[in-house]
Coordinates of C-alpha atoms in Angstrom, one line a residue:
M1 CA -73.9 13.9 -26.7
C2 CA -71.2 12.2 -28.3
F3 CA -70.3 8.4 -27.0
S4 CA -67.9 5.4 -28.6
L5 CA -67.5 2.0 -27.6
Y6 CA -64.6 0.2 -27.5
T7 CA -65.7 -3.0 -29.7
V8 CA -63.5 -5.3 -31.3
S9 CA -63.1 -5.6 -35.3
M10 CA -64.8 -8.0 -37.5
S11 CA -61.3 -10.4 -37.4
Q12 CA -62.7 -13.1 -34.6
K13 CA -64.1 -17.1 -35.2
P14 CA -67.5 -16.2 -37.5
F15 CA -70.6 -17.4 -34.7
Y16 CA -72.9 -20.3 -36.3
I17 CA -76.2 -20.9 -34.2
T18 CA -79.2 -21.9 -34.1
T19 CA -82.8 -23.0 -32.8
T20 CA -84.1 -26.1 -32.9
L21 CA -86.9 -25.8 -35.9
P22 CA -90.6 -25.2 -34.2
Y23 CA -93.1 -28.5 -35.5
V24 CA -95.7 -26.7 -37.8
N25 CA -98.7 -28.7 -36.2
A26 CA -100.2 -25.5 -34.9
E27 CA -99.3 -21.8 -34.2
P28 CA -96.2 -20.0 -32.6
H29 CA -96.4 -20.2 -28.8
I30 CA -94.1 -18.1 -26.0
G31 CA -91.9 -21.3 -25.0
F32 CA -91.3 -20.9 -29.2
A33 CA -90.6 -16.8 -28.7
M34 CA -88.2 -17.7 -25.7
E35 CA -86.2 -19.3 -27.5
I36 CA -85.8 -17.7 -30.7
I37 CA -85.2 -14.2 -28.7
R38 CA -82.6 -15.7 -26.4
A39 CA -80.8 -17.2 -29.1
D40 CA -81.1 -13.7 -31.5
I41 CA -79.4 -11.9 -27.6
I42 CA -76.4 -14.3 -28.0
A43 CA -76.2 -14.0 -31.6
R44 CA -75.8 -9.5 -32.1
S45 CA -73.9 -9.6 -28.6
K46 CA -71.4 -11.5 -31.0
R47 CA -71.3 -9.6 -33.7
L48 CA -70.8 -6.5 -32.1
A49 CA -68.0 -8.7 -30.4
G50 CA -66.6 -8.4 -33.6
H51 CA -67.7 -11.6 -35.0
E52 CA -69.4 -13.0 -38.3
V53 CA -72.4 -14.5 -37.1
F54 CA -75.1 -16.9 -38.7
F55 CA -77.8 -17.5 -37.0
N56 CA -80.4 -20.0 -38.2
T57 CA -83.9 -20.9 -37.1
G58 CA -86.8 -22.6 -39.5
T59 CA -89.9 -24.8 -39.3
D60 CA -90.2 -28.1 -39.1
E61 CA -92.8 -29.9 -41.5
H62 CA -92.7 -33.4 -42.0
G63 CA -94.1 -36.3 -39.5
T64 CA -97.6 -38.5 -38.1
K65 CA -98.7 -35.3 -36.7
I66 CA -98.8 -32.6 -39.5
Y67 CA -99.7 -35.2 -42.2
R68 CA -102.6 -36.3 -39.6
K69 CA -103.6 -32.7 -39.1
A70 CA -103.9 -31.8 -42.4
K71 CA -106.0 -35.2 -43.0
D72 CA -108.8 -34.0 -40.1
M73 CA -108.8 -30.8 -41.6
G74 CA -109.5 -31.7 -44.9
V75 CA -106.1 -29.5 -46.4
D76 CA -103.5 -31.0 -49.2
T77 CA -100.2 -31.0 -46.2
Q78 CA -98.2 -28.8 -48.1
A79 CA -100.6 -26.0 -47.9
Y80 CA -100.9 -26.4 -45.1
V81 CA -98.0 -26.8 -43.9
D82 CA -96.9 -22.9 -46.0
G83 CA -99.8 -21.3 -43.8
L84 CA -98.2 -22.4 -41.1
A85 CA -94.1 -21.9 -41.6
Q86 CA -95.1 -17.7 -42.8
K87 CA -96.9 -17.0 -39.5
Y88 CA -93.5 -18.1 -37.7
K89 CA -91.9 -16.5 -40.3
D90 CA -94.0 -13.5 -40.6
L91 CA -93.5 -13.1 -36.8
M92 CA -89.6 -12.3 -36.5
P93 CA -89.5 -8.6 -36.9
R94 CA -92.0 -8.9 -34.0
L95 CA -89.6 -10.2 -31.9
G96 CA -87.2 -7.6 -33.0
I97 CA -85.2 -10.7 -34.4
S98 CA -82.4 -9.4 -36.5
R99 CA -81.9 -9.3 -39.9
S100 CA -78.9 -10.2 -42.3
G101 CA -77.0 -7.2 -43.0
E102 CA -73.6 -6.3 -42.1
G103 CA -72.1 -9.1 -40.6
L104 CA -74.9 -11.4 -39.8
T105 CA -77.1 -13.4 -42.1
F106 CA -80.7 -14.7 -40.9
N107 CA -81.5 -18.1 -41.9
F108 CA -85.0 -19.7 -42.3
I109 CA -84.9 -22.4 -43.1
R110 CA -88.0 -24.9 -44.0
T111 CA -87.6 -28.2 -44.0
T112 CA -89.6 -29.4 -47.1
D113 CA -87.6 -27.1 -49.0
T114 CA -86.2 -28.8 -51.9
H115 CA -82.5 -28.0 -51.1
H116 CA -83.3 -29.7 -47.3
K117 CA -84.8 -32.8 -49.1
M118 CA -81.6 -32.8 -50.9
A119 CA -80.0 -33.2 -48.2
A120 CA -81.2 -34.7 -46.0
Q121 CA -80.7 -37.7 -48.6
A122 CA -77.0 -36.5 -49.3
F123 CA -77.0 -37.6 -45.8
W124 CA -78.7 -40.6 -45.6
N125 CA -76.5 -41.8 -48.0
K126 CA -72.4 -40.9 -46.3
V127 CA -74.8 -42.7 -43.5
A128 CA -75.7 -45.4 -45.2
E129 CA -72.5 -45.8 -46.9
N130 CA -70.5 -45.9 -44.2
G131 CA -72.4 -48.8 -42.7
Y132 CA -74.4 -47.6 -40.5
I133 CA -77.7 -48.1 -41.5
Y134 CA -80.2 -51.4 -41.4
K135 CA -83.4 -52.9 -42.2
K136 CA -86.0 -55.2 -39.3
E137 CA -88.9 -55.8 -38.1
Y138 CA -89.5 -54.6 -35.3
S139 CA -92.9 -53.2 -32.1
I140 CA -92.4 -50.1 -30.2
K141 CA -94.6 -47.6 -28.5
Y142 CA -95.0 -44.3 -29.8
C143 CA -95.8 -41.2 -28.6
V144 CA -97.1 -39.7 -31.7
G145 CA -96.7 -35.9 -30.0
C146 CA -93.2 -35.8 -29.7
E147 CA -93.2 -38.6 -32.8
L148 CA -90.4 -40.5 -30.3
E149 CA -90.1 -44.3 -29.5
K150 CA -91.3 -44.5 -25.8
T151 CA -89.4 -47.0 -23.5
E152 CA -90.7 -48.3 -20.2
S153 CA -88.6 -46.0 -18.1
E154 CA -89.7 -43.2 -19.6
L155 CA -93.8 -43.2 -19.2
V156 CA -95.9 -42.8 -15.7
N157 CA -99.2 -44.1 -15.3
G158 CA -98.2 -46.7 -19.9
R159 CA -98.5 -42.3 -20.8
C160 CA -95.8 -39.6 -22.2
P161 CA -95.8 -37.8 -19.7
L162 CA -95.5 -34.8 -22.5
H163 CA -98.4 -35.6 -23.8
P164 CA -100.4 -37.5 -20.9
A165 CA -103.5 -37.6 -22.9
Q166 CA -102.5 -38.9 -26.3
E167 CA -103.3 -43.1 -26.0
L168 CA -99.6 -44.0 -27.1
E169 CA -99.4 -45.8 -30.6
I170 CA -98.1 -49.0 -31.4
I171 CA -95.9 -49.2 -34.4
Q172 CA -95.3 -52.2 -36.3
E173 CA -93.2 -53.3 -39.5
E174 CA -90.7 -53.5 -41.5
N175 CA -88.5 -50.0 -41.7
Y176 CA -84.7 -49.3 -41.4
F177 CA -82.8 -48.6 -38.3
F178 CA -79.8 -46.3 -37.3
K179 CA -76.8 -48.4 -35.7
A180 CA -76.8 -45.1 -32.8
S181 CA -75.3 -47.9 -30.5
A182 CA -71.8 -48.1 -31.9
F183 CA -71.2 -44.3 -30.7
Q184 CA -72.0 -44.5 -27.7
D185 CA -67.7 -44.9 -25.7
K186 CA -67.6 -42.8 -28.5
L187 CA -70.3 -40.1 -27.0
L188 CA -69.3 -40.3 -24.2
A189 CA -66.0 -39.4 -24.2
M190 CA -66.5 -36.3 -26.3
Y191 CA -68.8 -35.4 -22.8
E192 CA -65.8 -36.1 -20.4
A193 CA -62.7 -33.9 -22.8
N194 CA -65.5 -31.0 -23.8
P195 CA -67.1 -30.3 -20.2
G196 CA -69.2 -27.3 -21.5
F197 CA -70.3 -29.2 -24.6
V198 CA -73.8 -29.4 -22.8
V199 CA -75.0 -26.0 -20.7
P200 CA -75.8 -25.7 -17.9
D201 CA -73.6 -28.2 -16.5
F202 CA -76.5 -30.7 -15.0
R203 CA -77.6 -32.1 -18.1
L204 CA -74.9 -32.7 -19.1
N205 CA -74.5 -34.7 -16.8
E206 CA -78.3 -35.8 -16.9
I207 CA -77.1 -37.1 -20.4
K208 CA -73.5 -39.1 -19.7
S209 CA -76.0 -40.4 -16.6
L210 CA -78.1 -41.7 -19.6
L211 CA -76.3 -42.9 -22.0
T212 CA -74.2 -44.6 -18.7
H213 CA -77.1 -46.9 -17.5
E214 CA -79.6 -47.2 -20.1
G215 CA -77.1 -47.0 -23.1
L216 CA -77.7 -45.1 -26.8
K217 CA -80.0 -47.4 -28.8
D218 CA -80.0 -48.2 -32.1
F219 CA -83.4 -45.9 -33.3
S220 CA -85.9 -45.7 -36.3
I221 CA -85.1 -43.4 -39.5
S222 CA -87.6 -44.5 -41.5
R223 CA -91.6 -44.8 -42.1
L224 CA -93.8 -47.1 -44.4
A225 CA -95.3 -44.3 -47.4
T226 CA -98.3 -46.9 -47.0
K227 CA -99.3 -45.2 -43.6
M228 CA -97.7 -42.2 -43.3
P229 CA -96.1 -40.7 -47.1
W230 CA -95.5 -37.3 -45.6
G231 CA -91.4 -36.7 -45.2
V232 CA -88.8 -37.0 -47.5
P233 CA -88.3 -40.2 -49.8
V234 CA -85.5 -42.6 -48.9
P235 CA -83.3 -43.0 -51.3
S236 CA -83.6 -45.7 -53.4
D237 CA -86.4 -47.2 -52.2
P238 CA -89.8 -45.4 -52.2
A239 CA -91.6 -47.7 -49.9
Q240 CA -90.3 -46.2 -47.6
V241 CA -90.1 -42.6 -46.0
M242 CA -87.6 -40.7 -43.1
Y243 CA -88.3 -40.7 -40.0
V244 CA -89.3 -36.3 -39.3
W245 CA -86.2 -36.3 -36.5
F246 CA -83.4 -38.4 -38.4
D247 CA -84.7 -35.3 -41.5
A248 CA -85.4 -33.0 -39.0
L249 CA -81.8 -32.6 -37.5
V250 CA -80.1 -32.8 -40.8
D251 CA -81.3 -28.9 -40.4
Y252 CA -78.1 -27.5 -38.7
I253 CA -75.9 -28.2 -41.8
S254 CA -78.4 -27.9 -45.3
A255 CA -79.0 -24.5 -43.5
I256 CA -75.8 -23.5 -44.7
G257 CA -75.0 -25.5 -48.0
W258 CA -74.2 -28.7 -47.4
P259 CA -73.5 -31.3 -48.9
D260 CA -73.4 -28.3 -51.9
D261 CA -69.9 -27.2 -50.6
E262 CA -68.2 -30.9 -51.8
V263 CA -68.8 -30.4 -54.8
A264 CA -66.9 -28.1 -57.3
G265 CA -68.2 -25.0 -58.8
T266 CA -71.7 -24.9 -57.5
K267 CA -73.0 -22.0 -55.7
S268 CA -72.8 -22.2 -52.0
A269 CA -69.2 -23.9 -52.1
G270 CA -67.3 -23.0 -48.8
S271 CA -70.3 -22.7 -46.5
F272 CA -69.7 -25.5 -45.0
K273 CA -66.1 -25.5 -44.0
K274 CA -67.0 -21.8 -43.0
W275 CA -69.9 -22.2 -40.6
W276 CA -69.1 -25.7 -39.0
V277 CA -65.0 -26.6 -39.8
E278 CA -63.7 -23.3 -38.6
T279 CA -66.6 -21.7 -36.9
G280 CA -65.3 -25.6 -34.6
G281 CA -69.8 -26.4 -35.3
V282 CA -73.0 -24.4 -34.0
V283 CA -73.8 -23.5 -31.0
Q284 CA -77.8 -25.2 -30.7
Y285 CA -80.5 -24.0 -28.3
C286 CA -83.1 -26.5 -27.8
G287 CA -85.7 -27.8 -24.6
K288 CA -84.7 -30.0 -22.0
D289 CA -86.8 -32.3 -23.8
N290 CA -85.0 -32.1 -26.6
L291 CA -81.5 -33.1 -24.6
R292 CA -81.4 -36.7 -26.3
Q293 CA -82.0 -35.7 -29.5
Q294 CA -79.4 -32.6 -29.6
S295 CA -76.6 -34.3 -27.3
A296 CA -77.0 -37.8 -28.6
M297 CA -79.0 -39.5 -31.7
W298 CA -77.7 -35.5 -33.4
Q299 CA -74.2 -36.0 -32.6
S300 CA -74.6 -39.8 -33.0
M301 CA -76.1 -39.5 -36.9
L302 CA -73.2 -37.1 -37.6
L303 CA -69.9 -39.1 -36.1
A304 CA -72.1 -41.8 -38.2
A305 CA -71.8 -39.3 -41.5
G306 CA -67.7 -38.2 -40.5
L307 CA -68.6 -34.6 -40.0
P308 CA -67.6 -32.9 -37.1
P309 CA -70.1 -32.6 -34.2
S310 CA -72.2 -29.7 -33.0
K311 CA -70.2 -26.9 -30.5
T312 CA -72.6 -26.4 -28.4
I313 CA -75.9 -27.6 -27.2
I314 CA -77.7 -24.9 -24.6
I315 CA -80.7 -26.3 -22.6
N316 CA -83.6 -24.3 -22.0
G317 CA -86.4 -25.0 -19.1
F318 CA -90.3 -25.1 -20.4
I319 CA -92.5 -22.5 -20.0
T320 CA -95.6 -23.4 -16.9
G321 CA -98.5 -22.3 -17.0
E322 CA -101.4 -22.9 -14.3
G323 CA -100.9 -26.0 -12.0
G324 CA -97.5 -25.8 -12.9
L325 CA -97.7 -28.0 -16.8
K326 CA -95.4 -27.3 -19.7
M327 CA -96.8 -24.8 -21.5
S328 CA -97.1 -26.3 -25.3
K329 CA -99.5 -26.3 -27.8
S330 CA -100.5 -29.9 -28.1
L331 CA -102.1 -29.2 -23.8
G332 CA -103.9 -26.4 -25.1
N333 CA -102.5 -23.8 -22.2
A334 CA -99.9 -21.7 -24.5
V335 CA -100.2 -18.4 -24.8
D336 CA -99.4 -16.4 -27.9
P337 CA -96.9 -13.8 -28.1
L338 CA -98.3 -11.5 -30.4
D339 CA -101.2 -10.7 -27.6
I340 CA -98.4 -10.2 -25.3
I341 CA -96.3 -7.9 -27.8
N342 CA -100.0 -5.6 -28.9
E343 CA -100.3 -5.2 -25.2
Y344 CA -97.3 -4.1 -23.8
G345 CA -94.3 -4.2 -27.3
T346 CA -91.9 -5.6 -28.5
D347 CA -88.9 -5.4 -26.1
A348 CA -91.3 -5.4 -23.2
L349 CA -91.6 -9.6 -24.1
R350 CA -87.8 -9.2 -24.7
Y351 CA -86.9 -7.9 -21.3
Y352 CA -88.9 -10.5 -19.6
V353 CA -87.1 -13.5 -21.6
A354 CA -83.7 -12.3 -21.3
R355 CA -84.0 -11.5 -17.1
E356 CA -87.1 -12.6 -15.2
L357 CA -87.5 -16.5 -16.3
S358 CA -84.4 -19.2 -15.5
P359 CA -81.9 -19.1 -18.3
F360 CA -82.4 -22.9 -17.8
E361 CA -84.6 -24.1 -15.2
D362 CA -88.6 -24.1 -15.6
S363 CA -90.5 -20.9 -14.6
P364 CA -94.2 -20.0 -14.2
F365 CA -96.2 -17.5 -16.6
T366 CA -98.4 -15.5 -15.5
I367 CA -100.0 -12.3 -17.0
E368 CA -100.0 -11.1 -14.0
K369 CA -96.6 -11.8 -12.8
F370 CA -95.1 -10.4 -16.7
K371 CA -97.7 -7.1 -15.6
E372 CA -95.3 -6.6 -12.6
G373 CA -92.2 -7.4 -13.5
Y374 CA -93.2 -4.8 -17.1
N375 CA -93.3 -1.9 -14.4
A376 CA -91.4 -2.4 -11.7
H377 CA -88.5 -2.9 -14.1
L378 CA -88.9 -0.7 -17.5
A379 CA -92.0 1.8 -16.9
N380 CA -90.7 2.6 -13.7
G381 CA -87.2 1.6 -13.9
I382 CA -85.4 2.1 -16.9
G383 CA -88.1 4.0 -18.5
N384 CA -88.4 6.5 -16.3
L385 CA -85.2 6.5 -15.6
T386 CA -84.3 7.9 -18.5
S387 CA -86.9 11.0 -18.5
R388 CA -85.6 11.6 -15.3
I389 CA -82.2 12.1 -16.7
M390 CA -82.3 13.0 -19.9
K391 CA -83.8 16.2 -19.1
M392 CA -82.0 17.1 -16.0
A393 CA -79.3 17.2 -18.7
E394 CA -81.7 18.5 -21.7
A395 CA -81.4 21.5 -18.9
N396 CA -78.0 21.8 -18.0
I397 CA -75.0 20.8 -19.4
K398 CA -73.8 20.3 -23.0
P399 CA -73.4 17.8 -24.6
V400 CA -69.4 16.4 -24.5
S401 CA -67.5 13.0 -25.3
F402 CA -66.2 10.4 -23.4
T403 CA -66.3 6.4 -23.8
V404 CA -67.9 3.5 -23.0
A405 CA -65.7 0.2 -21.9
H406 CA -67.1 -2.8 -22.2
N407 CA -68.7 -4.6 -18.5
E408 CA -66.5 -7.3 -17.4
A409 CA -68.5 -9.3 -15.6
Y410 CA -71.8 -8.8 -18.4
D411 CA -70.1 -10.1 -21.4
A412 CA -68.4 -13.5 -18.7
A413 CA -71.7 -13.9 -18.2
L414 CA -73.4 -14.1 -22.3
S415 CA -69.8 -16.3 -22.7
R416 CA -71.0 -18.8 -20.6
Y417 CA -75.3 -18.3 -21.8
D418 CA -76.0 -16.9 -18.5
I419 CA -79.0 -14.0 -19.9
K420 CA -80.0 -13.6 -16.6
A421 CA -77.1 -12.6 -15.3
A422 CA -76.4 -9.6 -18.4
A423 CA -79.3 -8.2 -17.8
D424 CA -78.9 -8.4 -13.6
I425 CA -75.9 -6.5 -14.8
I426 CA -77.9 -3.7 -16.1
W427 CA -80.7 -3.5 -13.4
A428 CA -78.2 -3.4 -10.9
R429 CA -76.2 0.0 -12.9
V430 CA -80.3 1.3 -13.7
A431 CA -80.1 0.9 -9.8
E432 CA -77.2 2.5 -8.6
L433 CA -77.9 5.6 -11.1
D434 CA -81.5 5.3 -9.4
Q435 CA -79.4 6.2 -5.6
T436 CA -77.6 8.2 -7.0
I437 CA -80.1 10.5 -8.3
Q438 CA -82.2 10.3 -4.9
K439 CA -78.8 10.5 -2.8
E440 CA -77.2 13.7 -4.7
E441 CA -80.3 15.4 -5.8
P442 CA -79.4 17.2 -8.7
F443 CA -82.0 18.6 -9.4
K444 CA -82.2 20.9 -6.7
K445 CA -78.5 21.3 -6.0
V446 CA -78.5 23.0 -10.0
K447 CA -80.6 25.8 -9.3
D448 CA -77.8 26.5 -6.0
P449 CA -74.2 28.6 -7.3
T450 CA -72.2 26.9 -4.8
T451 CA -73.5 23.9 -5.6
K452 CA -74.3 24.3 -9.6
K453 CA -70.5 23.1 -10.0
H454 CA -70.7 19.2 -8.4
A455 CA -74.2 19.0 -9.4
L456 CA -73.5 19.2 -13.5
E457 CA -70.9 16.6 -12.5
V458 CA -73.4 14.6 -11.2
I459 CA -75.7 15.1 -13.6
E460 CA -72.6 14.3 -16.5
H461 CA -72.4 10.8 -14.8
L462 CA -75.6 10.2 -15.0
V463 CA -75.7 10.8 -19.0
K464 CA -72.7 8.4 -18.6
G465 CA -73.9 6.1 -16.7
L466 CA -77.3 5.8 -19.0
A467 CA -75.4 5.3 -21.9
E468 CA -73.3 2.6 -20.2
I469 CA -76.5 1.1 -19.9
S470 CA -77.9 1.7 -23.2
F471 CA -74.9 0.0 -25.0
L472 CA -75.1 -3.1 -22.9
L473 CA -78.7 -2.9 -23.7
E474 CA -77.9 -2.6 -27.8
P475 CA -78.1 -7.3 -27.5
I476 CA -81.3 -7.6 -25.4
L477 CA -83.4 -4.6 -25.7
P478 CA -82.4 -3.8 -29.1
T479 CA -85.1 -0.5 -29.5
S480 CA -84.8 0.8 -26.4
A481 CA -81.7 0.5 -27.2
E482 CA -81.2 2.9 -30.1
A483 CA -83.7 5.3 -29.0
I484 CA -82.2 6.4 -25.1
K485 CA -78.7 6.7 -27.6
K486 CA -80.5 9.0 -30.0
C487 CA -81.9 11.2 -26.9
I488 CA -78.2 11.2 -25.4
A489 CA -76.2 12.4 -29.0
E490 CA -79.2 14.6 -29.3
N491 CA -79.1 15.6 -26.2
K492 CA -82.8 15.7 -25.3
S493 CA -85.6 14.6 -23.3
P494 CA -87.5 11.5 -24.4
V495 CA -90.8 12.9 -26.3
Q496 CA -93.0 9.9 -24.8
P497 CA -91.8 7.7 -21.8
L498 CA -89.9 4.4 -23.5
F499 CA -92.4 2.5 -21.1
M500 CA -96.0 3.4 -20.4
R501 CA -97.7 1.9 -17.4
K502 CA -100.1 0.3 -17.8

């Protein structure tokens, strides 16, 4: 059985997508798995559409939380982050994340990498040369869990709402500050001119309201090395290290070679221009607790360095646990994605992320709910459908050739980063084919000479529909998509079900 999908040649604009970098103060949890799986789905879909793709993720490894955690454990800080960074790196293939290959480059960056530290210092110098860094004494309320200053309006009962179990700390010292306030009007104008800059639109309205009513305030970008030595040294002032956010955000450009391509003859020459300038900027996934950092702080930093802003910021909701609390490492209610994968498989987790979780709102998670979705839509859904159709095809028809066309509604859903809407289109097609089998009963009618011809046409129609599903599944459930294509190409039913009922 031969079939093909019309695809665009590899001549589209380059496409650059990144996740935020998870903070390595604990092992990976399902919130990070959700973010990188979503980014991977978009990366795969862009590659299939003919774009050359650069896909970036990695680990954020500086700051107070990490320094204190390693100290409390009595281990060397570098050894501590090395061990956890490796766990994040090892998780990639278990989540089915793309490997580098034709048309796609996968990059895993660490903020302790030598090149990144050099780039962070070069970025600092550029911003300082442009007049947007100054030094002053100050006193703030600081949440170590967020690694952020907290204003009174952000607190609930005097605590950070994201880390209510942690006491706020008072930081009082002389540090360097970034003059973010200089870019408030420019950012508001940018939001107005580009209504798709933050996705979904209600998050764009949220950041616009925040800047309009509270303003974009200058923020501290260094710490005294005597108090917190684990960071990138401030250029020309070794008594201070960079604030973790100022350092980590630079990874989006250090990952693509900045500032190397501004130096003639360097190994990475041209990569920043290709992946940032020619693409129109990076598409960045992040959680809703990163809205201000990604869409305002980072964008003002880019403008201060004389660099173009990002292209799109996609804001995820939280995965919530019992009682509606955000699932997080610091609250101790996180779910290990490897536990789910070991029990149900990689594509089962990818399915749940793609279809059962809201793309932009908070979503509750329980193992019971996960199992329910798995059995209903994978074992009894696409898995059972594949077995039924291919069993009929193997017994009754010969391989045929046909072309599978693009699904415009599916493409449109992915273009607006609504992965759930794209997945719903696939499972609507699964339901249609199931209904066709129930209505037409080709498995019965193929045995009757008077209805056999029509039954064979129905079986061929079902195989074609299954082929369409396999192509639509390719970015979302790549392993299952390949298994279905193999069954169709060989005109055989699967040796064992794609998904075993649990």
